[in-house]
PDB file of C-alpha atoms in Angstrom:
ATOM      1  CA  MET A 434      45.847   6.586   0.233  1.00 33.00           C
ATOM      2  CA  VAL A 435      47.856   7.660  -2.122  1.00 32.00           C
ATOM      3  CA  MET A 436      51.158   8.721  -2.924  1.00 33.00           C
ATOM      4  CA  THR A 437      52.901  12.610  -3.095  1.00 33.00           C
ATOM      5  CA  ASP A 438      54.857  13.897  -5.484  1.00 35.00           C
ATOM      6  CA  GLY A 439      57.368  15.631  -2.922  1.00 33.00           C
ATOM      7  CA  ARG A 440      57.037  18.891  -5.313  1.00 29.00           C
ATOM      8  CA  ALA A 441      58.242  21.684  -2.966  1.00 30.00           C
ATOM      9  CA  VAL A 442      56.300  24.815  -2.625  1.00 30.00           C
ATOM     10  CA  LEU A 443      57.443  27.814  -2.096  1.00 29.00           C
ATOM     11  CA  ARG A 444      55.930  31.537  -1.660  1.00 29.00           C
ATOM     12  CA  GLY A 445      55.796  33.491  -4.306  1.00 33.00           C
ATOM     13  CA  ARG A 446      54.777  37.279  -4.453  1.00 30.00           C
ATOM     14  CA  GLY A 447      52.073  36.385  -6.052  1.00 37.00           C
ATOM     15  CA  THR A 448      47.650  36.227  -4.315  1.00 39.00           C
ATOM     16  CA  ARG A 449      47.881  32.526  -6.259  1.00 36.00           C
ATOM     17  CA  ASP A 450      51.004  30.820  -4.588  1.00 40.00           C
ATOM     18  CA  GLU A 451      50.402  32.324  -1.234  1.00 41.00           C
ATOM     19  CA  ARG A 452      46.964  30.350  -1.132  1.00 38.00           C
ATOM     20  CA  VAL A 453      49.131  26.855  -2.710  1.00 40.00           C
ATOM     21  CA  LEU A 454      51.163  27.415   0.202  1.00 48.00           C
ATOM     22  CA  ASP A 455      48.796  27.949   3.186  1.00 85.00           C
ATOM     23  CA  THR A 456      45.579  25.981   1.907  1.00 91.00           C
ATOM     24  CA  VAL A 457      45.601  22.825   1.917  1.00 95.00           C
ATOM     25  CA  LEU A 458      42.064  22.387   0.823  1.00 96.00           C
ATOM     26  CA  ARG A 459      39.068  24.324  -0.446  1.00 95.00           C
ATOM     27  CA  VAL A 460      36.059  23.407  -1.373  1.00 95.00           C
ATOM     28  CA  GLU A 461      33.579  25.878  -3.049  1.00 95.00           C
ATOM     29  CA  GLY A 462      30.124  25.834  -3.888  1.00 95.00           C
ATOM     30  CA  LEU A 463      30.205  21.411  -3.820  1.00 95.00           C
ATOM     31  CA  THR A 464      26.913  20.581  -5.099  1.00 96.00           C
ATOM     32  CA  LYS A 465      25.639  16.872  -5.505  1.00 95.00           C
ATOM     33  CA  ARG A 466      22.047  15.529  -6.455  1.00 94.00           C
ATOM     34  CA  TYR A 467      21.040  12.070  -6.716  1.00 93.00           C
ATOM     35  CA  GLY A 468      16.845  12.747  -8.519  1.00 91.00           C
ATOM     36  CA  ARG A 469      15.403  15.213  -6.237  1.00 89.00           C
ATOM     37  CA  ARG A 470      17.272  14.785  -3.131  1.00 91.00           C
ATOM     38  CA  VAL A 471      20.127  17.157  -2.858  1.00 92.00           C
ATOM     39  CA  ALA A 472      22.490  15.438  -0.464  1.00 94.00           C
ATOM     40  CA  VAL A 473      25.223  18.110  -0.366  1.00 94.00           C
ATOM     41  CA  GLN A 474      23.922  21.429  -1.451  1.00 94.00           C
ATOM     42  CA  GLY A 475      27.301  24.363  -1.630  1.00 94.00           C
ATOM     43  CA  LEU A 476      29.479  23.489   0.276  1.00 95.00           C
ATOM     44  CA  ALA A 477      32.225  25.816   0.784  1.00 94.00           C
ATOM     45  CA  LEU A 478      35.015  24.842   3.501  1.00 92.00           C
ATOM     46  CA  LYS A 479      39.040  25.698   3.916  1.00 93.00           C
ATOM     47  CA  LEU A 480      41.167  23.605   5.349  1.00 94.00           C
ATOM     48  CA  ARG A 481      44.914  25.505   6.105  1.00 93.00           C
ATOM     49  CA  ARG A 482      48.100  24.173   6.365  1.00 92.00           C
ATOM     50  CA  GLY A 483      48.665  21.966   9.338  1.00 92.00           C
ATOM     51  CA  GLU A 484      44.802  22.750  11.107  1.00 94.00           C
ATOM     52  CA  VAL A 485      42.885  20.067  12.347  1.00 95.00           C
ATOM     53  CA  LEU A 486      39.257  20.035  11.030  1.00 95.00           C
ATOM     54  CA  GLY A 487      36.458  18.011  11.695  1.00 94.00           C
ATOM     55  CA  LEU A 488      33.378  17.457   9.458  1.00 93.00           C
ATOM     56  CA  LEU A 489      30.637  17.044  11.655  1.00 90.00           C
ATOM     57  CA  GLY A 490      26.612  16.349  10.807  1.00 87.00           C
ATOM     58  CA  PRO A 491      24.259  13.751  11.593  1.00 85.00           C
ATOM     59  CA  ASN A 492      22.992  10.326  10.063  1.00 82.00           C
ATOM     60  CA  GLY A 493      22.342  12.075   5.967  1.00 83.00           C
ATOM     61  CA  ALA A 494      23.707  14.836   6.883  1.00 88.00           C
ATOM     62  CA  GLY A 495      26.058  14.518   2.855  1.00 90.00           C
ATOM     63  CA  LYS A 496      29.390  13.736   5.283  1.00 91.00           C
ATOM     64  CA  THR A 497      30.328  10.811   3.601  1.00 90.00           C
ATOM     65  CA  THR A 498      29.425  12.467  -0.150  1.00 93.00           C
ATOM     66  CA  ALA A 499      31.440  14.824   0.444  1.00 94.00           C
ATOM     67  CA  ILE A 500      34.059  13.655   1.414  1.00 94.00           C
ATOM     68  CA  ALA A 501      33.643  10.442  -1.517  1.00 93.00           C
ATOM     69  CA  MET A 502      33.739  13.652  -4.077  1.00 95.00           C
ATOM     70  CA  ILE A 503      36.537  15.153  -2.087  1.00 95.00           C
ATOM     71  CA  LEU A 504      38.346  11.990  -2.895  1.00 94.00           C
ATOM     72  CA  GLY A 505      37.447  11.842  -6.192  1.00 92.00           C
ATOM     73  CA  LEU A 506      35.028   8.702  -5.839  1.00 92.00           C
ATOM     74  CA  VAL A 507      31.828  10.351  -6.990  1.00 93.00           C
ATOM     75  CA  ARG A 508      31.440  13.487  -9.715  1.00 94.00           C
ATOM     76  CA  PRO A 509      29.888  16.302  -8.302  1.00 94.00           C
ATOM     77  CA  ASP A 510      27.066  18.143 -10.398  1.00 95.00           C
ATOM     78  CA  ALA A 511      29.243  21.689  -9.444  1.00 95.00           C
ATOM     79  CA  GLY A 512      31.696  22.940  -7.585  1.00 95.00           C
ATOM     80  CA  THR A 513      35.066  23.606  -7.439  1.00 95.00           C
ATOM     81  CA  ILE A 514      37.891  21.200  -5.259  1.00 95.00           C
ATOM     82  CA  GLU A 515      41.700  22.865  -5.243  1.00 95.00           C
ATOM     83  CA  ILE A 516      44.779  20.415  -3.345  1.00 95.00           C
ATOM     84  CA  LEU A 517      47.093  22.606  -2.908  1.00 92.00           C
ATOM     85  CA  GLY A 518      45.681  25.373  -5.889  1.00 91.00           C
ATOM     86  CA  VAL A 519      45.702  21.953  -8.087  1.00 93.00           C
ATOM     87  CA  ASP A 520      42.185  21.510  -9.862  1.00 93.00           C
ATOM     88  CA  ALA A 521      40.807  17.864  -8.482  1.00 92.00           C
ATOM     89  CA  THR A 522      38.268  17.707 -10.360  1.00 88.00           C
ATOM     90  CA  ARG A 523      39.454  18.117 -13.709  1.00 90.00           C
ATOM     91  CA  GLU A 524      43.383  16.617 -12.626  1.00 91.00           C
ATOM     92  CA  ARG A 525      42.163  13.915  -9.825  1.00 90.00           C
ATOM     93  CA  GLU A 526      45.539  12.116 -10.448  1.00 90.00           C
ATOM     94  CA  ARG A 527      48.124  15.038  -9.724  1.00 91.00           C
ATOM     95  CA  ALA A 528      46.322  16.253  -7.083  1.00 91.00           C
ATOM     96  CA  LEU A 529      45.105  13.024  -5.126  1.00 91.00           C
ATOM     97  CA  ARG A 530      49.057  12.007  -5.058  1.00 89.00           C
ATOM     98  CA  ARG A 531      49.555  14.456  -2.354  1.00 89.00           C
ATOM     99  CA  VAL A 532      46.814  13.043  -0.055  1.00 94.00           C
ATOM    100  CA  GLY A 533      46.045   9.951   2.355  1.00 94.00           C
ATOM    101  CA  ALA A 534      43.062   9.119   2.719  1.00 93.00           C
ATOM    102  CA  ILE A 535      41.192   5.641   5.345  1.00 90.00           C
ATOM    103  CA  ILE A 536      37.639   6.145   4.465  1.00 84.00           C
ATOM    104  CA  GLU A 537      35.252   2.696   6.156  1.00 73.00           C
ATOM    105  CA  SER A 538      37.038  -0.023   7.668  1.00 74.00           C
ATOM    106  CA  PRO A 539      40.454  -0.681   6.475  1.00 77.00           C
ATOM    107  CA  SER A 540      40.950  -4.604   4.407  1.00 87.00           C
ATOM    108  CA  PHE A 541      43.992  -6.080   4.901  1.00 92.00           C
ATOM    109  CA  TYR A 542      46.536  -9.380   4.173  1.00 93.00           C
ATOM    110  CA  PRO A 543      45.041 -11.755   7.430  1.00 94.00           C
ATOM    111  CA  TYR A 544      47.693 -14.494   7.247  1.00 95.00           C
ATOM    112  CA  LEU A 545      50.746 -11.227   6.418  1.00 96.00           C
ATOM    113  CA  SER A 546      52.659  -9.463   9.094  1.00 96.00           C
ATOM    114  CA  GLY A 547      51.805  -5.750   9.478  1.00 95.00           C
ATOM    115  CA  ILE A 548      55.337  -4.820   7.784  1.00 95.00           C
ATOM    116  CA  ASP A 549      54.268  -7.072   4.844  1.00 96.00           C
ATOM    117  CA  ASN A 550      51.234  -5.703   4.021  1.00 95.00           C
ATOM    118  CA  LEU A 551      53.021  -1.987   4.110  1.00 96.00           C
ATOM    119  CA  ARG A 552      55.437  -3.394   1.386  1.00 95.00           C
ATOM    120  CA  VAL A 553      52.197  -5.098  -0.447  1.00 94.00           C
ATOM    121  CA  LEU A 554      51.071  -0.705  -0.027  1.00 92.00           C
ATOM    122  CA  ALA A 555      54.035   0.740  -1.165  1.00 92.00           C
ATOM    123  CA  LEU A 556      54.160  -1.592  -3.949  1.00 89.00           C
ATOM    124  CA  ALA A 557      51.053  -0.658  -5.402  1.00 84.00           C
ATOM    125  CA  ARG A 558      51.781   2.850  -5.206  1.00 81.00           C
ATOM    126  CA  GLY A 559      55.204   3.198  -6.610  1.00 84.00           C
ATOM    127  CA  GLY A 560      57.127   2.340  -3.921  1.00 88.00           C
ATOM    128  CA  VAL A 561      58.614   3.820  -0.746  1.00 90.00           C
ATOM    129  CA  PRO A 562      62.424   3.376   0.912  1.00 91.00           C
ATOM    130  CA  GLU A 563      62.953   0.462   3.005  1.00 92.00           C
ATOM    131  CA  ARG A 564      63.328   3.478   6.043  1.00 94.00           C
ATOM    132  CA  ARG A 565      59.406   4.947   5.336  1.00 95.00           C
ATOM    133  CA  PHE A 566      58.265   1.456   6.836  1.00 95.00           C
ATOM    134  CA  ALA A 567      60.154   1.581  10.427  1.00 94.00           C
ATOM    135  CA  GLU A 568      59.524   5.613  10.454  1.00 94.00           C
ATOM    136  CA  VAL A 569      55.357   4.439  10.382  1.00 94.00           C
ATOM    137  CA  LEU A 570      55.413   2.105  11.851  1.00 95.00           C
ATOM    138  CA  GLU A 571      56.889   4.646  14.791  1.00 93.00           C
ATOM    139  CA  LEU A 572      54.899   6.642  14.316  1.00 90.00           C
ATOM    140  CA  VAL A 573      52.044   4.778  15.212  1.00 92.00           C
ATOM    141  CA  GLY A 574      52.672   2.671  17.528  1.00 91.00           C
ATOM    142  CA  LEU A 575      53.192  -0.620  15.845  1.00 94.00           C
ATOM    143  CA  THR A 576      56.978  -1.003  16.242  1.00 94.00           C
ATOM    144  CA  GLY A 577      57.102  -4.406  17.935  1.00 94.00           C
ATOM    145  CA  ARG A 578      54.490  -6.228  16.402  1.00 93.00           C
ATOM    146  CA  GLU A 579      55.251  -5.469  12.691  1.00 94.00           C
ATOM    147  CA  ARG A 580      56.054  -9.073  12.228  1.00 95.00           C
ATOM    148  CA  GLU A 581      52.738 -10.181  13.388  1.00 96.00           C
ATOM    149  CA  ARG A 582      50.204 -11.785  11.080  1.00 96.00           C
ATOM    150  CA  VAL A 583      47.422  -8.880  10.893  1.00 95.00           C
ATOM    151  CA  SER A 584      44.978 -11.564  11.635  1.00 95.00           C
ATOM    152  CA  SER A 585      46.489 -11.367  15.455  1.00 95.00           C
ATOM    153  CA  TYR A 586      45.696  -7.417  15.642  1.00 94.00           C
ATOM    154  CA  SER A 587      42.684  -6.122  17.630  1.00 91.00           C
ATOM    155  CA  LEU A 588      40.438  -3.685  15.667  1.00 89.00           C
ATOM    156  CA  GLY A 589      42.668  -0.546  17.423  1.00 89.00           C
ATOM    157  CA  MET A 590      45.845  -2.322  15.835  1.00 91.00           C
ATOM    158  CA  ARG A 591      44.489  -2.510  12.518  1.00 92.00           C
ATOM    159  CA  GLN A 592      43.145   0.868  12.184  1.00 91.00           C
ATOM    160  CA  ARG A 593      47.048   2.698  13.161  1.00 92.00           C
ATOM    161  CA  LEU A 594      48.125   0.421  10.631  1.00 95.00           C
ATOM    162  CA  ALA A 595      45.705   1.665   8.559  1.00 94.00           C
ATOM    163  CA  ILE A 596      46.894   5.320   9.077  1.00 94.00           C
ATOM    164  CA  ALA A 597      50.769   4.174   9.027  1.00 94.00           C
ATOM    165  CA  GLY A 598      49.143   3.457   5.715  1.00 94.00           C
ATOM    166  CA  ALA A 599      48.151   6.426   4.861  1.00 94.00           C
ATOM    167  CA  LEU A 600      51.491   7.915   5.854  1.00 94.00           C
ATOM    168  CA  LEU A 601      53.579   6.042   4.162  1.00 94.00           C
ATOM    169  CA  HIS A 602      54.394   8.332   1.071  1.00 93.00           C
ATOM    170  CA  GLN A 603      53.961  11.814   3.488  1.00 92.00           C
ATOM    171  CA  PRO A 604      50.807  13.145   2.062  1.00 93.00           C
ATOM    172  CA  GLU A 605      50.238  16.813   2.684  1.00 94.00           C
ATOM    173  CA  LEU A 606      45.926  15.995   3.679  1.00 96.00           C
ATOM    174  CA  LEU A 607      45.025  13.391   5.426  1.00 96.00           C
ATOM    175  CA  ILE A 608      41.612  12.329   5.222  1.00 96.00           C
ATOM    176  CA  LEU A 609      40.277  10.441   8.000  1.00 94.00           C
ATOM    177  CA  ASP A 610      36.534   9.235   8.112  1.00 90.00           C
ATOM    178  CA  GLU A 611      35.146   7.319  11.083  1.00 88.00           C
ATOM    179  CA  PRO A 612      38.750   6.390  12.523  1.00 88.00           C
ATOM    180  CA  THR A 613      37.764   5.196  16.190  1.00 85.00           C
ATOM    181  CA  ASN A 614      34.265   3.638  14.630  1.00 81.00           C
ATOM    182  CA  GLY A 615      34.136   0.335  16.356  1.00 80.00           C
ATOM    183  CA  LEU A 616      36.984   0.103  18.478  1.00 84.00           C
ATOM    184  CA  ASP A 617      36.958  -0.260  22.550  1.00 85.00           C
ATOM    185  CA  PRO A 618      37.508   2.945  24.793  1.00 86.00           C
ATOM    186  CA  GLN A 619      41.312   2.058  24.821  1.00 86.00           C
ATOM    187  CA  GLY A 620      41.166   1.934  20.918  1.00 84.00           C
ATOM    188  CA  MET A 621      39.531   5.286  20.993  1.00 87.00           C
ATOM    189  CA  ALA A 622      41.852   6.868  23.676  1.00 88.00           C
ATOM    190  CA  GLU A 623      44.578   5.403  20.967  1.00 87.00           C
ATOM    191  CA  ILE A 624      43.840   6.730  17.753  1.00 88.00           C
ATOM    192  CA  ARG A 625      42.775  10.241  19.677  1.00 90.00           C
ATOM    193  CA  GLN A 626      46.519  10.259  20.943  1.00 90.00           C
ATOM    194  CA  LEU A 627      47.832   9.463  17.942  1.00 90.00           C
ATOM    195  CA  ILE A 628      45.965  12.127  15.859  1.00 91.00           C
ATOM    196  CA  LEU A 629      47.112  14.770  18.368  1.00 91.00           C
ATOM    197  CA  ARG A 630      50.918  13.597  17.520  1.00 91.00           C
ATOM    198  CA  LEU A 631      50.402  13.929  13.942  1.00 92.00           C
ATOM    199  CA  ALA A 632      48.513  17.323  14.210  1.00 90.00           C
ATOM    200  CA  ALA A 633      51.644  18.167  16.935  1.00 90.00           C
ATOM    201  CA  GLU A 634      54.305  17.828  14.019  1.00 89.00           C
ATOM    202  CA  GLY A 635      52.155  19.660  11.565  1.00 90.00           C
ATOM    203  CA  GLN A 636      50.154  17.244   9.514  1.00 93.00           C
ATOM    204  CA  THR A 637      46.874  18.714   8.201  1.00 95.00           C
ATOM    205  CA  ILE A 638      43.835  16.704   8.559  1.00 96.00           C
ATOM    206  CA  LEU A 639      40.633  16.597   7.305  1.00 96.00           C
ATOM    207  CA  LEU A 640      38.272  13.956  10.212  1.00 95.00           C
ATOM    208  CA  CYS A 641      34.970  13.276   9.993  1.00 91.00           C
ATOM    209  CA  SER A 642      33.534  11.375  13.081  1.00 84.00           C
ATOM    210  CA  HIS A 643      30.786  11.065  15.180  1.00 79.00           C
ATOM    211  CA  LEU A 644      32.302  11.285  18.359  1.00 79.00           C
ATOM    212  CA  LEU A 645      32.383  14.999  19.361  1.00 84.00           C
ATOM    213  CA  TYR A 646      34.053  14.000  22.670  1.00 81.00           C
ATOM    214  CA  GLU A 647      37.084  12.772  20.520  1.00 82.00           C
ATOM    215  CA  VAL A 648      36.194  15.430  18.465  1.00 87.00           C
ATOM    216  CA  GLN A 649      36.061  18.265  21.076  1.00 86.00           C
ATOM    217  CA  GLN A 650      39.622  17.293  21.502  1.00 87.00           C
ATOM    218  CA  VAL A 651      41.437  17.522  18.938  1.00 91.00           C
ATOM    219  CA  CYS A 652      39.997  19.410  16.215  1.00 92.00           C
ATOM    220  CA  ASP A 653      40.922  23.201  15.333  1.00 92.00           C
ATOM    221  CA  ARG A 654      38.090  23.955  14.229  1.00 93.00           C
ATOM    222  CA  VAL A 655      34.347  21.624  12.635  1.00 92.00           C
ATOM    223  CA  VAL A 656      32.149  22.641  10.046  1.00 92.00           C
ATOM    224  CA  ILE A 657      28.549  21.068  10.890  1.00 91.00           C
ATOM    225  CA  LEU A 658      26.477  19.677   8.472  1.00 91.00           C
ATOM    226  CA  SER A 659      22.856  19.475   8.312  1.00 89.00           C
ATOM    227  CA  GLN A 660      20.660  18.207   4.888  1.00 88.00           C
ATOM    228  CA  GLY A 661      23.542  19.412   3.064  1.00 89.00           C
ATOM    229  CA  GLN A 662      24.491  22.166   3.793  1.00 91.00           C
ATOM    230  CA  VAL A 663      26.344  24.143   6.371  1.00 91.00           C
ATOM    231  CA  VAL A 664      25.186  25.079   9.636  1.00 88.00           C
ATOM    232  CA  ALA A 665      27.746  26.249  11.243  1.00 86.00           C
ATOM    233  CA  GLU A 666      31.326  26.317  11.448  1.00 89.00           C
ATOM    234  CA  GLY A 667      34.466  28.277  13.311  1.00 86.00           C
ATOM    235  CA  ASP A 668      37.068  27.679  15.662  1.00 88.00           C
ATOM    236  CA  VAL A 669      36.191  25.200  18.330  1.00 84.00           C
ATOM    237  CA  GLU A 670      36.600  27.373  21.247  1.00 80.00           C
ATOM    238  CA  GLU A 671      34.762  30.248  19.964  1.00 80.00           C
ATOM    239  CA  LEU A 672      31.982  28.438  18.549  1.00 79.00           C
ATOM    240  CA  LEU A 673      31.482  27.192  22.378  1.00 77.00           C
ATOM    241  CA  ALA A 674      32.069  30.490  23.710  1.00 72.00           C
ATOM    242  CA  GLN A 675      29.143  32.338  21.501  1.00 68.00           C
ATOM    243  CA  ARG A 676      26.782  29.717  23.369  1.00 63.00           C
ATOM    244  CA  THR A 677      28.175  29.251  27.131  1.00 72.00           C
ATOM    245  CA  ARG A 678      25.045  29.779  28.876  1.00 81.00           C
ATOM    246  CA  THR A 679      24.907  31.955  32.073  1.00 88.00           C
ATOM    247  CA  ALA A 680      23.821  29.543  35.696  1.00 90.00           C
ATOM    248  CA  LEU A 681      21.463  31.487  37.409  1.00 92.00           C
ATOM    249  CA  ARG A 682      19.822  30.489  41.173  1.00 92.00           C
ATOM    250  CA  VAL A 683      17.323  33.542  42.219  1.00 92.00           C
ATOM    251  CA  ASP A 684      14.982  33.370  44.891  1.00 92.00           C
ATOM    252  CA  ASP A 685      12.045  34.018  42.581  1.00 91.00           C
ATOM    253  CA  PRO A 686      12.197  32.260  39.647  1.00 92.00           C
ATOM    254  CA  PRO A 687       8.658  32.515  37.884  1.00 92.00           C
ATOM    255  CA  ARG A 688       8.680  36.334  38.990  1.00 93.00           C
ATOM    256  CA  ALA A 689      12.557  36.376  37.317  1.00 93.00           C
ATOM    257  CA  ILE A 690      11.491  34.476  34.106  1.00 93.00           C
ATOM    258  CA  GLU A 691       8.681  36.754  33.591  1.00 93.00           C
ATOM    259  CA  LEU A 692      11.138  39.530  33.250  1.00 95.00           C
ATOM    260  CA  LEU A 693      13.994  38.367  31.740  1.00 94.00           C
ATOM    261  CA  SER A 694      11.589  37.296  28.986  1.00 93.00           C
ATOM    262  CA  GLU A 695      11.460  41.036  28.077  1.00 92.00           C
ATOM    263  CA  VAL A 696      15.080  41.413  27.308  1.00 93.00           C
ATOM    264  CA  GLU A 697      16.405  41.254  23.774  1.00 91.00           C
ATOM    265  CA  TRP A 698      20.141  39.797  24.781  1.00 89.00           C
ATOM    266  CA  ILE A 699      18.666  37.176  26.173  1.00 90.00           C
ATOM    267  CA  GLU A 700      18.368  34.807  23.822  1.00 86.00           C
ATOM    268  CA  ARG A 701      16.590  31.576  25.874  1.00 86.00           C
ATOM    269  CA  ILE A 702      16.096  30.529  29.024  1.00 91.00           C
ATOM    270  CA  GLU A 703      15.653  27.028  30.795  1.00 89.00           C
ATOM    271  CA  GLN A 704      14.513  25.971  33.708  1.00 90.00           C
ATOM    272  CA  GLU A 705      16.100  23.502  36.088  1.00 86.00           C
ATOM    273  CA  GLY A 706      14.143  22.896  38.982  1.00 82.00           C
ATOM    274  CA  ASP A 707      14.800  26.311  40.712  1.00 82.00           C
ATOM    275  CA  LEU A 708      18.346  26.779  38.531  1.00 90.00           C
ATOM    276  CA  LEU A 709      17.855  28.883  35.451  1.00 92.00           C
ATOM    277  CA  LEU A 710      20.078  28.439  32.018  1.00 90.00           C
ATOM    278  CA  LEU A 711      20.142  31.574  30.078  1.00 89.00           C
ATOM    279  CA  THR A 712      21.611  31.895  26.543  1.00 84.00           C
ATOM    280  CA  MET A 713      23.588  35.465  26.742  1.00 83.00           C
ATOM    281  CA  PRO A 714      26.389  37.070  26.394  1.00 81.00           C
ATOM    282  CA  SER A 715      28.764  35.911  29.546  1.00 78.00           C
ATOM    283  CA  GLU A 716      29.748  39.910  29.472  1.00 83.00           C
ATOM    284  CA  ARG A 717      26.193  40.740  30.457  1.00 88.00           C
ATOM    285  CA  GLN A 718      26.546  38.804  33.689  1.00 89.00           C
ATOM    286  CA  PHE A 719      26.278  42.708  35.593  1.00 91.00           C
ATOM    287  CA  GLU A 720      23.819  44.103  34.108  1.00 93.00           C
ATOM    288  CA  LEU A 721      21.884  41.016  34.633  1.00 93.00           C
ATOM    289  CA  SER A 722      22.658  41.226  38.150  1.00 93.00           C
ATOM    290  CA  ALA A 723      22.074  44.854  38.517  1.00 94.00           C
ATOM    291  CA  LEU A 724      18.353  43.985  36.914  1.00 94.00           C
ATOM    292  CA  LEU A 725      17.800  41.244  39.228  1.00 94.00           C
ATOM    293  CA  HIS A 726      18.129  43.357  42.123  1.00 93.00           C
ATOM    294  CA  ALA A 727      16.536  46.681  41.142  1.00 94.00           C
ATOM    295  CA  HIS A 728      13.377  44.559  40.595  1.00 94.00           C
ATOM    296  CA  GLY A 729      13.854  42.859  43.908  1.00 94.00           C
ATOM    297  CA  ILE A 730      15.301  39.676  42.992  1.00 92.00           C
ATOM    298  CA  ALA A 731      17.710  38.098  44.896  1.00 92.00           C
ATOM    299  CA  VAL A 732      21.129  36.080  43.155  1.00 92.00           C
ATOM    300  CA  GLY A 733      21.757  33.572  45.269  1.00 91.00           C
ATOM    301  CA  GLU A 734      24.062  31.724  42.456  1.00 91.00           C
ATOM    302  CA  LEU A 735      25.540  33.710  39.436  1.00 91.00           C
ATOM    303  CA  ARG A 736      27.680  32.029  36.859  1.00 87.00           C
ATOM    304  CA  VAL A 737      28.475  31.116  33.663  1.00 84.00           C
ATOM    305  CA  GLN A 738      28.286  27.348  32.842  1.00 78.00           C
ATOM    306  CA  SER A 739      30.369  26.288  29.625  1.00 73.00           C
ATOM    307  CA  ARG A 740      28.788  23.932  27.447  1.00 74.00           C
ATOM    308  CA  THR A 741      29.802  20.764  25.067  1.00 77.00           C
ATOM    309  CA  LEU A 742      30.397  20.224  21.535  1.00 83.00           C
ATOM    310  CA  GLU A 743      27.858  18.089  21.726  1.00 79.00           C
ATOM    311  CA  GLU A 744      25.772  20.593  22.779  1.00 77.00           C
ATOM    312  CA  PHE A 745      26.055  22.886  20.496  1.00 79.00           C
ATOM    313  CA  PHE A 746      26.007  20.486  17.810  1.00 80.00           C
ATOM    314  CA  LEU A 747      22.671  19.541  19.336  1.00 77.00           C
ATOM    315  CA  ASP A 748      21.758  23.178  19.426  1.00 77.00           C
ATOM    316  CA  VAL A 749      22.114  23.707  15.414  1.00 79.00           C
ATOM    317  CA  THR A 750      20.689  20.648  14.506  1.00 79.00           C
ATOM    318  CA  GLY A 751      18.398  19.508  16.612  1.00 69.00           C
ATOM    319  CA  PRO A 752      17.716  17.025  19.617  1.00 54.00           C
ATOM    320  CA  SER A 753      16.759  14.137  17.472  1.00 45.00           C
ATOM    321  CA  THR A 754      20.080  13.324  15.201  1.00 40.00           C
ATOM    322  CA  THR A 755      22.094  12.007  18.266  1.00 39.00           C
ATOM    323  CA  PRO A 756      20.627   8.257  19.275  1.00 34.00           C
ATOM    324  CA  GLY A 757      21.371   7.801  22.412  1.00 34.00           C
ATOM    325  CA  GLY A 758      22.375  10.936  23.167  1.00 34.00           C
ATOM    326  CA  ARG A 759      26.359  10.759  22.848  1.00 32.00           C
ATOM    327  CA  GLY A 760      27.183  11.290  19.350  1.00 35.00           C
ATOM    328  CA  VAL A 761      26.651  11.649  15.368  1.00 34.00           C
ATOM    329  CA  ALA A 762      26.345   9.202  12.204  1.00 30.00           C
TER     330      ALA A 762
END
């Protein structure tokens, strides 16, 4: 949670001016080793203004290390980090003035009220206008509860108060590391709606979460890490479209499998009872139907089966990375 210096950035004619305006965070070749273990290897990512980017990966993938390097908490062994055109490895304080962040569980003075905790945070960073407290409290849905002691707050309310604190100085980049960790379903829904509201108002957000269902609903793009390296990245809808499956029901599954195994544009064939699930380009369904008909195989059902982000994640990182089958840490 660091304040912004309020400096305006204007579009100029040069390439660098355009980059500063449109790109809030740029990371290139970011690498960190701990002895022989490589925590992050050559990480590259770009976060554009007004975008919500999800940083995902299984335990030990390097997410936390990457976030720590971006925030200047860990020194990288190689690579560059630019925040709104400022080299964060060389001018850390200047770059981080424009960043708000929540890392791990937020800490507050339990016997102070919510608004007094915000005042403490503001004073530690140079102060803000009095009206700003009311603005952020309204934004996170704590208006009317701000004078109650934080010790009486639910975990979800404390998390929303932490986000209010991160927003006090109107950061141009908001970094949220596991913002729904430990929350009940209602608390998760509240944080999800808050992130969607911030995104609708143009806030640029880097979100690190293990709840893939949440990420799919709030993020524009995702970067997936595995063993310190990027294994997939892109627009959420486009990534899922690449991994759609075609559900096929035929009268002779064994013969269909034998035939379709020789088709080069079918990547994978899975069988669930009498249903075949084909990983293939969805636009080739007509060719698929014609091929089966030509070989005397009757088709009872043929449809595109959309995939979830969780299924995509398991495809690119391996099935052992999601304990309980629901998310990643």
